[in-house]
Amino acid sequence: MKTIKAIIILSVLTIFATTTYAAEVPRESAPCYATNGSIIMAENLIGDILTEVQNGLGYADARAKSNVIIFNAWLNGQTCGYSYSELVDIANNAIWQYRDMYLRPDFYINNIERVQTIIAPVIEDYKSGKITYTEAEFNARIAIYQSVNPVFNPDVEFAKDICYRDIPSVDSGLFIIARKLLLESK
């Protein structure tokens, strides 16, 4: 009898002492208008879902779960004043990025050095304070486009109507890597 009680007590203590580690929202995936507080709120709400996505949960299933959690939190006034749409945008971007990283881990590993080489001057300007983060992000995008098509001129192409623009096809993962490198450089 004492042995059974001891096992039960140890089991209960182990269960309550064990903490779960939920995945964080990658800062590079957050929309430009997201504040640090809204990112933390989204993390608190959907961190467990992000962990499931890292372990293979599909994008649509993860999105459905996160939308329900965020909507219920919003209805119950548990979002600290952050809007439903803002939190859903943060969650959807994070889910998309984790799912993409799950499906193509080699792409992200193999392209870090490539992107770092392409945007090295932009990173230096940003670190030295010559440009803001917004300017650095824009310049990094242009550098990535020009690495694919050296004659790409943003002044000409962005002045055109959207349907006539000739912007090089680039994997969006390169932009994610660039944002991550910029955020880590400061």
mmCIF file of C-alpha atoms in Angstrom:
data_model
loop_
_atom_site.group_PDB
_atom_site.id
_atom_site.type_symbol
_atom_site.label_atom_id
_atom_site.label_comp_id
_atom_site.label_asym_id
_atom_site.label_seq_id
_atom_site.Cartn_x
_atom_site.Cartn_y
_atom_site.Cartn_z
ATOM 1 C CA MET A 1 0.000 0.000 0.000
ATOM 2 C CA LYS A 2 2.818 2.417 0.867
ATOM 3 C CA THR A 3 4.527 1.577 -2.416
ATOM 4 C CA ILE A 4 1.411 2.372 -4.428
ATOM 5 C CA LYS A 5 0.958 5.694 -2.609
ATOM 6 C CA ALA A 6 4.608 6.570 -3.195
ATOM 7 C CA ILE A 7 4.318 5.771 -6.910
ATOM 8 C CA ILE A 8 1.145 7.834 -7.236
ATOM 9 C CA ILE A 9 2.699 10.786 -5.406
ATOM 10 C CA LEU A 10 5.844 10.621 -7.547
ATOM 11 C CA SER A 11 3.740 10.385 -10.704
ATOM 12 C CA VAL A 12 1.679 13.420 -9.743
ATOM 13 C CA LEU A 13 4.794 15.417 -8.852
ATOM 14 C CA THR A 14 6.433 14.487 -12.140
ATOM 15 C CA ILE A 15 3.379 15.514 -14.128
ATOM 16 C CA PHE A 16 3.093 18.897 -12.428
ATOM 17 C CA ALA A 17 6.835 19.580 -12.392
ATOM 18 C CA THR A 18 7.258 18.929 -16.106
ATOM 19 C CA THR A 19 6.882 22.021 -18.234
ATOM 20 C CA THR A 20 6.039 22.007 -21.877
ATOM 21 C CA TYR A 21 8.014 24.094 -24.284
ATOM 22 C CA ALA A 22 5.858 25.640 -26.964
ATOM 23 C CA ALA A 23 7.444 26.922 -30.134
ATOM 24 C CA GLU A 24 7.947 30.654 -30.528
ATOM 25 C CA VAL A 25 6.568 32.771 -33.326
ATOM 26 C CA PRO A 26 9.516 33.493 -35.633
ATOM 27 C CA ARG A 27 9.992 37.265 -35.569
ATOM 28 C CA GLU A 28 10.875 37.292 -39.254
ATOM 29 C CA SER A 29 7.442 35.876 -40.122
ATOM 30 C CA ALA A 30 5.462 38.554 -38.289
ATOM 31 C CA PRO A 31 3.646 41.203 -40.359
ATOM 32 C CA CYS A 32 5.303 44.622 -40.432
ATOM 33 C CA TYR A 33 2.555 46.167 -38.289
ATOM 34 C CA ALA A 34 2.801 43.554 -35.513
ATOM 35 C CA THR A 35 4.027 44.808 -32.160
ATOM 36 C CA ASN A 36 6.151 42.791 -29.781
ATOM 37 C CA GLY A 37 3.169 42.524 -27.440
ATOM 38 C CA SER A 38 0.882 41.142 -30.134
ATOM 39 C CA ILE A 39 3.521 38.587 -31.136
ATOM 40 C CA ILE A 40 3.850 37.445 -27.523
ATOM 41 C CA MET A 41 0.059 37.216 -27.207
ATOM 42 C CA ALA A 42 -0.121 35.075 -30.367
ATOM 43 C CA GLU A 43 2.709 32.895 -29.014
ATOM 44 C CA ASN A 44 0.826 32.339 -25.781
ATOM 45 C CA LEU A 45 -2.305 31.337 -27.651
ATOM 46 C CA ILE A 46 -0.873 29.091 -30.377
ATOM 47 C CA GLY A 47 2.583 28.010 -29.191
ATOM 48 C CA ASP A 48 1.472 24.399 -28.789
ATOM 49 C CA ILE A 49 0.074 24.357 -32.322
ATOM 50 C CA LEU A 50 3.394 25.633 -33.673
ATOM 51 C CA THR A 51 5.120 22.738 -31.922
ATOM 52 C CA GLU A 52 2.666 20.349 -33.576
ATOM 53 C CA VAL A 53 3.423 21.926 -36.974
ATOM 54 C CA GLN A 54 7.145 21.420 -36.366
ATOM 55 C CA ASN A 55 6.311 17.769 -35.762
ATOM 56 C CA GLY A 56 4.258 17.356 -38.939
ATOM 57 C CA LEU A 57 0.765 18.812 -38.438
ATOM 58 C CA GLY A 58 -0.609 20.088 -41.753
ATOM 59 C CA TYR A 59 -1.092 23.754 -42.578
ATOM 60 C CA ALA A 60 -4.889 23.659 -42.929
ATOM 61 C CA ASP A 61 -5.374 21.697 -39.706
ATOM 62 C CA ALA A 62 -3.058 24.022 -37.797
ATOM 63 C CA ARG A 63 -4.800 27.089 -39.187
ATOM 64 C CA ALA A 64 -8.205 25.748 -38.236
ATOM 65 C CA LYS A 65 -7.057 25.017 -34.673
ATOM 66 C CA SER A 66 -5.373 28.395 -34.264
ATOM 67 C CA ASN A 67 -8.370 30.307 -35.639
ATOM 68 C CA VAL A 68 -10.682 28.620 -33.128
ATOM 69 C CA ILE A 69 -8.322 29.312 -30.218
ATOM 70 C CA ILE A 70 -7.776 32.950 -31.174
ATOM 71 C CA PHE A 71 -11.470 33.556 -31.888
ATOM 72 C CA ASN A 72 -12.514 32.094 -28.537
ATOM 73 C CA ALA A 73 -9.865 34.146 -26.737
ATOM 74 C CA TRP A 74 -11.048 37.271 -28.543
ATOM 75 C CA LEU A 75 -14.707 36.562 -27.729
ATOM 76 C CA ASN A 76 -13.839 36.082 -24.063
ATOM 77 C CA GLY A 77 -11.746 39.266 -23.925
ATOM 78 C CA GLN A 78 -8.474 37.412 -23.349
ATOM 79 C CA THR A 79 -6.393 39.070 -26.071
ATOM 80 C CA CYS A 80 -5.278 42.142 -24.081
ATOM 81 C CA GLY A 81 -6.942 44.430 -26.610
ATOM 82 C CA TYR A 82 -5.257 42.981 -29.688
ATOM 83 C CA SER A 83 -7.601 42.442 -32.599
ATOM 84 C CA TYR A 84 -8.613 39.040 -33.882
ATOM 85 C CA SER A 85 -7.312 39.802 -37.371
ATOM 86 C CA GLU A 86 -3.905 40.947 -36.134
ATOM 87 C CA LEU A 87 -3.406 37.806 -34.047
ATOM 88 C CA VAL A 88 -4.647 35.543 -36.858
ATOM 89 C CA ASP A 89 -2.233 37.154 -39.335
ATOM 90 C CA ILE A 90 0.676 36.558 -36.961
ATOM 91 C CA ALA A 91 -0.433 32.975 -36.353
ATOM 92 C CA ASN A 92 -0.980 32.161 -40.030
ATOM 93 C CA ASN A 93 2.418 33.545 -41.038
ATOM 94 C CA ALA A 94 4.150 31.578 -38.281
ATOM 95 C CA ILE A 95 2.293 28.383 -39.188
ATOM 96 C CA TRP A 96 3.174 28.839 -42.857
ATOM 97 C CA GLN A 97 6.854 29.380 -42.064
ATOM 98 C CA TYR A 98 7.118 26.401 -39.697
ATOM 99 C CA ARG A 99 5.309 24.189 -42.214
ATOM 100 C CA ASP A 100 7.620 25.332 -45.014
ATOM 101 C CA MET A 101 10.676 24.706 -42.819
ATOM 102 C CA TYR A 102 9.315 21.251 -41.972
ATOM 103 C CA LEU A 103 8.818 20.362 -45.632
ATOM 104 C CA ARG A 104 12.056 21.925 -46.935
ATOM 105 C CA PRO A 105 14.661 22.005 -44.151
ATOM 106 C CA ASP A 106 17.565 21.676 -46.592
ATOM 107 C CA PHE A 107 16.465 24.787 -48.486
ATOM 108 C CA TYR A 108 16.738 26.942 -45.380
ATOM 109 C CA ILE A 109 20.033 25.408 -44.266
ATOM 110 C CA ASN A 110 21.654 25.630 -47.705
ATOM 111 C CA ASN A 111 20.613 29.206 -48.481
ATOM 112 C CA ILE A 112 21.651 31.032 -45.303
ATOM 113 C CA GLU A 113 25.192 31.688 -46.537
ATOM 114 C CA ARG A 114 23.958 32.554 -50.023
ATOM 115 C CA VAL A 115 21.516 35.165 -48.729
ATOM 116 C CA GLN A 116 24.071 36.485 -46.253
ATOM 117 C CA THR A 117 26.506 37.045 -49.114
ATOM 118 C CA ILE A 118 23.860 38.736 -51.266
ATOM 119 C CA ILE A 119 22.684 41.157 -48.576
ATOM 120 C CA ALA A 120 26.015 41.723 -46.763
ATOM 121 C CA PRO A 121 26.202 45.438 -47.725
ATOM 122 C CA VAL A 122 22.615 45.956 -46.541
ATOM 123 C CA ILE A 123 23.376 44.281 -43.211
ATOM 124 C CA GLU A 124 26.435 46.518 -42.741
ATOM 125 C CA ASP A 125 24.424 49.672 -43.459
ATOM 126 C CA TYR A 126 21.709 48.536 -41.051
ATOM 127 C CA LYS A 127 24.168 47.641 -38.282
ATOM 128 C CA SER A 128 25.917 50.994 -38.617
ATOM 129 C CA GLY A 129 22.610 52.866 -38.388
ATOM 130 C CA LYS A 130 22.727 54.369 -41.891
ATOM 131 C CA ILE A 131 19.321 52.898 -42.742
ATOM 132 C CA THR A 132 16.231 51.843 -40.813
ATOM 133 C CA TYR A 133 14.903 48.296 -40.654
ATOM 134 C CA THR A 134 12.204 49.100 -43.221
ATOM 135 C CA GLU A 135 14.801 50.450 -45.655
ATOM 136 C CA ALA A 136 17.073 47.481 -44.966
ATOM 137 C CA GLU A 137 14.258 45.032 -45.668
ATOM 138 C CA PHE A 138 13.424 46.799 -48.947
ATOM 139 C CA ASN A 139 17.093 46.946 -49.990
ATOM 140 C CA ALA A 140 17.523 43.256 -49.143
ATOM 141 C CA ARG A 141 14.569 42.385 -51.380
ATOM 142 C CA ILE A 142 16.060 44.396 -54.228
ATOM 143 C CA ALA A 143 19.470 42.739 -53.752
ATOM 144 C CA ILE A 144 17.832 39.298 -53.875
ATOM 145 C CA TYR A 145 15.893 40.218 -57.020
ATOM 146 C CA GLN A 146 19.085 41.549 -58.629
ATOM 147 C CA SER A 147 20.952 38.354 -57.748
ATOM 148 C CA VAL A 148 18.477 36.536 -60.003
ATOM 149 C CA ASN A 149 18.234 39.231 -62.691
ATOM 150 C CA PRO A 150 21.142 41.732 -62.564
ATOM 151 C CA VAL A 151 19.332 44.233 -64.821
ATOM 152 C CA PHE A 152 16.295 44.448 -62.524
ATOM 153 C CA ASN A 153 15.636 48.126 -61.819
ATOM 154 C CA PRO A 154 13.138 48.700 -58.992
ATOM 155 C CA ASP A 155 12.564 52.343 -59.940
ATOM 156 C CA VAL A 156 11.359 51.322 -63.386
ATOM 157 C CA GLU A 157 9.458 48.174 -62.433
ATOM 158 C CA PHE A 158 7.667 49.519 -59.360
ATOM 159 C CA ALA A 159 6.526 52.591 -61.332
ATOM 160 C CA LYS A 160 4.605 50.352 -63.733
ATOM 161 C CA ASP A 161 1.067 49.129 -63.287
ATOM 162 C CA ILE A 162 1.059 45.862 -61.327
ATOM 163 C CA CYS A 163 0.073 43.714 -64.304
ATOM 164 C CA TYR A 164 3.030 45.009 -66.386
ATOM 165 C CA ARG A 165 5.795 44.615 -63.812
ATOM 166 C CA ASP A 166 8.637 42.295 -64.703
ATOM 167 C CA ILE A 167 9.838 41.167 -61.286
ATOM 168 C CA PRO A 168 12.063 38.069 -61.154
ATOM 169 C CA SER A 169 10.606 34.891 -59.678
ATOM 170 C CA VAL A 170 12.217 34.316 -56.301
ATOM 171 C CA ASP A 171 11.420 31.768 -53.606
ATOM 172 C CA SER A 172 9.791 33.588 -50.682
ATOM 173 C CA GLY A 173 11.994 31.556 -48.339
ATOM 174 C CA LEU A 174 14.933 33.749 -49.379
ATOM 175 C CA PHE A 175 13.104 36.814 -48.078
ATOM 176 C CA ILE A 176 12.390 35.025 -44.796
ATOM 177 C CA ILE A 177 16.078 34.207 -44.425
ATOM 178 C CA ALA A 178 16.973 37.830 -45.240
ATOM 179 C CA ARG A 179 14.579 39.188 -42.588
ATOM 180 C CA LYS A 180 15.974 36.728 -40.058
ATOM 181 C CA LEU A 181 19.551 37.812 -40.805
ATOM 182 C CA LEU A 182 18.588 41.482 -40.526
ATOM 183 C CA LEU A 183 16.840 40.956 -37.183
ATOM 184 C CA GLU A 184 19.784 38.963 -35.830
ATOM 185 C CA SER A 185 22.305 41.599 -36.946
ATOM 186 C CA LYS A 186 21.072 44.315 -34.558
#
